[in-house]
PDB file of C-alpha atoms and ligand atoms in Angstrom:
ATOM      1  CA  MET A   1      97.973  33.957  70.788  1.00  0.00           C
ATOM      2  CA  THR A   2      95.473  36.342  69.193  1.00  0.00           C
ATOM      3  CA  ILE A   3      93.775  38.577  71.738  1.00  0.00           C
ATOM      4  CA  ILE A   4      90.821  40.810  70.960  1.00  0.00           C
ATOM      5  CA  ALA A   5      90.492  43.962  73.066  1.00  0.00           C
ATOM      6  CA  ILE A   6      86.903  44.743  73.985  1.00  0.00           C
ATOM      7  CA  GLY A   7      85.355  47.749  75.698  1.00  0.00           C
ATOM      8  CA  SER A   8      82.164  49.713  76.125  1.00  0.00           C
ATOM      9  CA  ASP A   9      80.486  52.460  78.072  1.00  0.00           C
ATOM     10  CA  HIS A  10      77.367  51.896  80.214  1.00  0.00           C
ATOM     11  CA  ALA A  11      75.099  51.976  77.139  1.00  0.00           C
ATOM     12  CA  GLY A  12      77.085  49.155  75.563  1.00  0.00           C
ATOM     13  CA  TYR A  13      77.829  47.166  78.707  1.00  0.00           C
ATOM     14  CA  ALA A  14      75.183  44.418  78.255  1.00  0.00           C
ATOM     15  CA  ALA A  15      76.084  44.063  74.584  1.00  0.00           C
ATOM     16  CA  LYS A  16      79.795  43.855  75.467  1.00  0.00           C
ATOM     17  CA  GLU A  17      79.107  40.985  77.880  1.00  0.00           C
ATOM     18  CA  PHE A  18      77.098  39.251  75.146  1.00  0.00           C
ATOM     19  CA  ILE A  19      79.827  39.726  72.512  1.00  0.00           C
ATOM     20  CA  LYS A  20      82.461  38.543  75.002  1.00  0.00           C
ATOM     21  CA  SER A  21      80.660  35.225  75.391  1.00  0.00           C
ATOM     22  CA  LEU A  22      80.289  34.997  71.610  1.00  0.00           C
ATOM     23  CA  LEU A  23      84.067  35.444  71.265  1.00  0.00           C
ATOM     24  CA  GLN A  24      84.594  32.669  73.765  1.00  0.00           C
ATOM     25  CA  ASP A  25      82.207  30.386  71.815  1.00  0.00           C
ATOM     26  CA  LEU A  26      84.184  31.185  68.660  1.00  0.00           C
ATOM     27  CA  SER A  27      87.443  30.294  70.492  1.00  0.00           C
ATOM     28  CA  TYR A  28      88.878  33.829  70.495  1.00  0.00           C
ATOM     29  CA  ASN A  29      90.748  35.154  73.517  1.00  0.00           C
ATOM     30  CA  SER A  30      89.590  38.571  74.634  1.00  0.00           C
ATOM     31  CA  HIS A  31      90.739  41.180  77.108  1.00  0.00           C
ATOM     32  CA  ASP A  32      88.021  43.309  78.683  1.00  0.00           C
ATOM     33  CA  TYR A  33      89.035  46.960  79.175  1.00  0.00           C
ATOM     34  CA  GLY A  34      85.718  47.871  80.852  1.00  0.00           C
ATOM     35  CA  CYS A  35      83.384  49.318  81.768  1.00  0.00           C
ATOM     36  CA  PHE A  36      82.306  46.697  84.279  1.00  0.00           C
ATOM     37  CA  ASP A  37      78.712  47.590  85.098  1.00  0.00           C
ATOM     38  CA  GLU A  38      75.861  49.801  83.911  1.00  0.00           C
ATOM     39  CA  GLN A  39      76.766  52.851  86.008  1.00  0.00           C
ATOM     40  CA  SER A  40      77.128  55.937  83.858  1.00  0.00           C
ATOM     41  CA  VAL A  41      80.721  56.425  82.636  1.00  0.00           C
ATOM     42  CA  HIS A  42      82.525  58.496  80.012  1.00  0.00           C
ATOM     43  CA  TYR A  43      83.083  56.557  76.770  1.00  0.00           C
ATOM     44  CA  PRO A  44      86.405  58.285  75.824  1.00  0.00           C
ATOM     45  CA  GLU A  45      88.163  56.546  78.731  1.00  0.00           C
ATOM     46  CA  PHE A  46      87.269  53.043  77.544  1.00  0.00           C
ATOM     47  CA  GLY A  47      87.600  53.800  73.847  1.00  0.00           C
ATOM     48  CA  GLN A  48      91.133  55.035  74.391  1.00  0.00           C
ATOM     49  CA  LYS A  49      92.132  51.961  76.409  1.00  0.00           C
ATOM     50  CA  VAL A  50      91.047  49.576  73.661  1.00  0.00           C
ATOM     51  CA  ALA A  51      92.535  51.741  70.893  1.00  0.00           C
ATOM     52  CA  GLN A  52      95.892  51.969  72.670  1.00  0.00           C
ATOM     53  CA  ALA A  53      95.949  48.203  73.226  1.00  0.00           C
ATOM     54  CA  VAL A  54      95.484  47.670  69.468  1.00  0.00           C
ATOM     55  CA  SER A  55      97.810  50.497  68.450  1.00  0.00           C
ATOM     56  CA  GLY A  56     100.513  49.149  70.772  1.00  0.00           C
ATOM     57  CA  ALA A  57     100.009  45.584  69.458  1.00  0.00           C
ATOM     58  CA  VAL A  58      99.050  44.275  72.900  1.00  0.00           C
ATOM     59  CA  CYS A  59      95.906  43.028  71.163  1.00  0.00           C
ATOM     60  CA  ALA A  60      95.474  42.091  67.500  1.00  0.00           C
ATOM     61  CA  SER A  61      92.174  43.898  67.024  1.00  0.00           C
ATOM     62  CA  GLY A  62      89.383  45.442  69.052  1.00  0.00           C
ATOM     63  CA  ILE A  63      85.656  45.760  69.518  1.00  0.00           C
ATOM     64  CA  LEU A  64      84.023  48.876  70.992  1.00  0.00           C
ATOM     65  CA  ILE A  65      80.370  49.389  71.841  1.00  0.00           C
ATOM     66  CA  CYS A  66      78.549  52.520  73.000  1.00  0.00           C
ATOM     67  CA  GLY A  67      74.986  53.734  72.472  1.00  0.00           C
ATOM     68  CA  THR A  68      75.315  54.803  68.848  1.00  0.00           C
ATOM     69  CA  GLY A  69      78.888  53.713  68.157  1.00  0.00           C
ATOM     70  CA  ILE A  70      79.676  57.288  67.112  1.00  0.00           C
ATOM     71  CA  GLY A  71      81.487  58.429  70.252  1.00  0.00           C
ATOM     72  CA  MET A  72      83.663  55.309  70.373  1.00  0.00           C
ATOM     73  CA  SER A  73      84.522  55.727  66.670  1.00  0.00           C
ATOM     74  CA  ILE A  74      85.608  59.323  67.167  1.00  0.00           C
ATOM     75  CA  VAL A  75      87.771  58.407  70.159  1.00  0.00           C
ATOM     76  CA  ALA A  76      89.401  55.316  68.673  1.00  0.00           C
ATOM     77  CA  ASN A  77      90.296  57.085  65.436  1.00  0.00           C
ATOM     78  CA  LYS A  78      92.277  59.689  67.415  1.00  0.00           C
ATOM     79  CA  VAL A  79      94.841  57.017  68.280  1.00  0.00           C
ATOM     80  CA  CYS A  80      97.720  56.514  65.804  1.00  0.00           C
ATOM     81  CA  GLY A  81      97.401  53.449  63.630  1.00  0.00           C
ATOM     82  CA  ILE A  82      93.743  52.890  64.426  1.00  0.00           C
ATOM     83  CA  ARG A  83      91.199  52.302  61.707  1.00  0.00           C
ATOM     84  CA  ALA A  84      87.961  52.012  63.661  1.00  0.00           C
ATOM     85  CA  ALA A  85      84.856  51.219  61.625  1.00  0.00           C
ATOM     86  CA  LEU A  86      81.309  51.846  62.789  1.00  0.00           C
ATOM     87  CA  CYS A  87      79.336  48.989  61.235  1.00  0.00           C
ATOM     88  CA  HIS A  88      75.556  48.776  61.026  1.00  0.00           C
ATOM     89  CA  ASN A  89      75.238  45.587  58.975  1.00  0.00           C
ATOM     90  CA  THR A  90      77.242  42.741  57.463  1.00  0.00           C
ATOM     91  CA  PHE A  91      77.862  44.706  54.244  1.00  0.00           C
ATOM     92  CA  THR A  92      79.674  47.508  56.077  1.00  0.00           C
ATOM     93  CA  ALA A  93      81.454  44.912  58.237  1.00  0.00           C
ATOM     94  CA  VAL A  94      82.818  43.102  55.161  1.00  0.00           C
ATOM     95  CA  CYS A  95      83.828  46.356  53.420  1.00  0.00           C
ATOM     96  CA  SER A  96      85.532  47.676  56.541  1.00  0.00           C
ATOM     97  CA  ARG A  97      87.808  44.633  56.548  1.00  0.00           C
ATOM     98  CA  GLU A  98      88.283  44.131  52.791  1.00  0.00           C
ATOM     99  CA  HIS A  99      88.730  47.793  51.872  1.00  0.00           C
ATOM    100  CA  ASN A 100      89.818  49.578  55.042  1.00  0.00           C
ATOM    101  CA  ASN A 101      91.616  46.818  56.944  1.00  0.00           C
ATOM    102  CA  ALA A 102      89.729  48.070  59.995  1.00  0.00           C
ATOM    103  CA  ASN A 103      91.432  47.021  63.209  1.00  0.00           C
ATOM    104  CA  ILE A 104      88.576  48.018  65.524  1.00  0.00           C
ATOM    105  CA  LEU A 105      84.923  47.118  65.020  1.00  0.00           C
ATOM    106  CA  VAL A 106      82.514  49.638  66.538  1.00  0.00           C
ATOM    107  CA  MET A 107      78.810  48.994  67.066  1.00  0.00           C
ATOM    108  CA  GLY A 108      75.889  50.893  68.556  1.00  0.00           C
ATOM    109  CA  ALA A 109      73.960  49.019  71.221  1.00  0.00           C
ATOM    110  CA  ARG A 110      71.010  51.402  70.846  1.00  0.00           C
ATOM    111  CA  VAL A 111      70.993  50.835  67.088  1.00  0.00           C
ATOM    112  CA  LEU A 112      71.430  47.082  66.725  1.00  0.00           C
ATOM    113  CA  SER A 113      69.885  43.982  68.282  1.00  0.00           C
ATOM    114  CA  PHE A 114      72.125  41.377  69.955  1.00  0.00           C
ATOM    115  CA  ASP A 115      71.517  39.063  66.994  1.00  0.00           C
ATOM    116  CA  GLN A 116      72.609  41.735  64.519  1.00  0.00           C
ATOM    117  CA  MET A 117      75.730  42.485  66.567  1.00  0.00           C
ATOM    118  CA  ALA A 118      76.609  38.787  66.717  1.00  0.00           C
ATOM    119  CA  GLU A 119      76.257  38.433  62.941  1.00  0.00           C
ATOM    120  CA  ILE A 120      78.314  41.577  62.271  1.00  0.00           C
ATOM    121  CA  THR A 121      81.039  40.412  64.676  1.00  0.00           C
ATOM    122  CA  ARG A 122      81.240  36.931  63.125  1.00  0.00           C
ATOM    123  CA  VAL A 123      81.545  38.323  59.611  1.00  0.00           C
ATOM    124  CA  TRP A 124      84.010  41.049  60.616  1.00  0.00           C
ATOM    125  CA  LEU A 125      86.343  38.568  62.315  1.00  0.00           C
ATOM    126  CA  ALA A 126      86.217  36.145  59.394  1.00  0.00           C
ATOM    127  CA  THR A 127      86.866  38.659  56.586  1.00  0.00           C
ATOM    128  CA  PRO A 128      90.467  39.286  55.480  1.00  0.00           C
ATOM    129  CA  PHE A 129      91.893  42.521  54.048  1.00  0.00           C
ATOM    130  CA  ALA A 130      91.772  42.446  50.251  1.00  0.00           C
ATOM    131  CA  GLY A 131      95.029  44.397  49.742  1.00  0.00           C
ATOM    132  CA  GLY A 132      95.799  45.553  46.187  1.00  0.00           C
ATOM    133  CA  ARG A 133      94.536  49.056  45.407  1.00  0.00           C
ATOM    134  CA  HIS A 134      93.376  49.430  48.993  1.00  0.00           C
ATOM    135  CA  GLU A 135      96.999  49.287  50.208  1.00  0.00           C
ATOM    136  CA  THR A 136      97.701  52.572  48.410  1.00  0.00           C
ATOM    137  CA  ARG A 137      94.778  54.299  50.100  1.00  0.00           C
ATOM    138  CA  LEU A 138      95.754  53.046  53.535  1.00  0.00           C
ATOM    139  CA  ALA A 139      99.324  54.240  52.953  1.00  0.00           C
ATOM    140  CA  MET A 140      97.865  57.690  52.140  1.00  0.00           C
ATOM    141  CA  ILE A 141      95.964  57.698  55.424  1.00  0.00           C
ATOM    142  CA  GLN A 142      99.092  56.650  57.315  1.00  0.00           C
ATOM    143  CA  GLU A 143     101.056  59.502  55.742  1.00  0.00           C
ATOM    144  CA  MET A 144      98.268  61.977  56.597  1.00  0.00           C
ATOM    145  CA  GLU A 145      98.342  60.744  60.174  1.00  0.00           C
ATOM    146  CA  ARG A 146     102.103  61.366  60.341  1.00  0.00           C
ATOM    147  CA  ILE A 147     101.894  64.847  58.805  1.00  0.00           C
ATOM    148  CA  ASN A 148      98.904  65.948  60.858  1.00  0.00           C
ATOM    149  CA  TYR A 149     100.495  64.717  64.059  1.00  0.00           C
ATOM    150  CA  LEU A 150     103.641  66.724  63.340  1.00  0.00           C
ATOM    151  CA  TYR A 151     101.619  69.746  62.244  1.00  0.00           C
ATOM    152  CA  LYS A 152      99.498  69.713  65.370  1.00  0.00           C
ATOM    153  CA  ASN A 153     102.480  69.347  67.667  1.00  0.00           C
ATOM    154  CA  LYS A 154     105.084  71.557  66.008  1.00  0.00           C
ATOM    155  CA  GLY A 155     103.012  74.008  64.008  1.00  0.00           C
ATOM    156  CA  ASP A 156     105.694  74.288  61.340  1.00  0.00           C
ATOM    157  CA  VAL A 157     105.118  71.304  59.093  1.00  0.00           C
ATOM    158  CA  HIS A 158     103.046  71.864  55.979  1.00  0.00           C
ATOM    159  CA  VAL A 159     101.530  69.342  53.616  1.00  0.00           C
TER     160      VAL A 159
HETATM  161  C1  RB5 B   1      75.719  57.619  76.362  1.00  0.00           C
HETATM  162  O1  RB5 B   1      74.505  58.143  76.767  1.00  0.00           O
HETATM  163  C2  RB5 B   1      75.919  57.861  74.861  1.00  0.00           C
HETATM  164  O2  RB5 B   1      76.117  59.219  74.626  1.00  0.00           O
HETATM  165  C3  RB5 B   1      77.081  57.038  74.346  1.00  0.00           C
HETATM  166  O3  RB5 B   1      76.856  55.708  74.616  1.00  0.00           O
HETATM  167  C4  RB5 B   1      77.342  57.115  72.862  1.00  0.00           C
HETATM  168  O4  RB5 B   1      76.199  56.884  72.121  1.00  0.00           O
HETATM  169  C5  RB5 B   1      78.111  58.266  72.398  1.00  0.00           C
HETATM  170  O5  RB5 B   1      78.399  58.435  71.213  1.00  0.00           O
END
C-alpha cells in the first residue's frame, strides 16, 4: 500500500486539508503528520516528521506546505535520503521528478492558489523518474550526504 506523508505549519494548514482531500479523490492513501489547526506552530517540527517518515520508508513520498515552501524545504533536506523540491508550477514539478527523483513535494500556500497546488500535485504524483544520466548525479548527492554527515560528526573525514 502506497502511503503519502503530508504535513504543514499553520500557514499551510488550509492548503494541506485541501490537498488531503485531493489525494483521497485520486485514490492515494495519506498519513497526516500535522499541524491540525491554524494556531501558530513551528514548521521544523512538522517538516521533520514527514521527512523522517519518507526517509525511514514508512511512507513512499511526502508533501509539505508552509507559507513560502522555503522553510519546509530547508528542514526536509536536512534529513538523510530526502530530496525535497519546492515547486512553483507544473514545469518545476515535472523536472523535480524526472531529473531529481524528488521524494517530497514542497509548496508555498502564500505563493500558490489551491487550483495551482492541485495541478502541481497531480503532475508531480504522475511523473516518473527518468533515470539515465540523472542516476549519476543523484549518486553524487548521496555520496556527498555520506561524507558531510561523517565530517560533521567526526571532524576527521575529508573529501
Ligand atoms: C510562517 O509565518 C512562515 O514563516 C512559514 O510558513 C514559512 O513560510 C517559512 O518558511
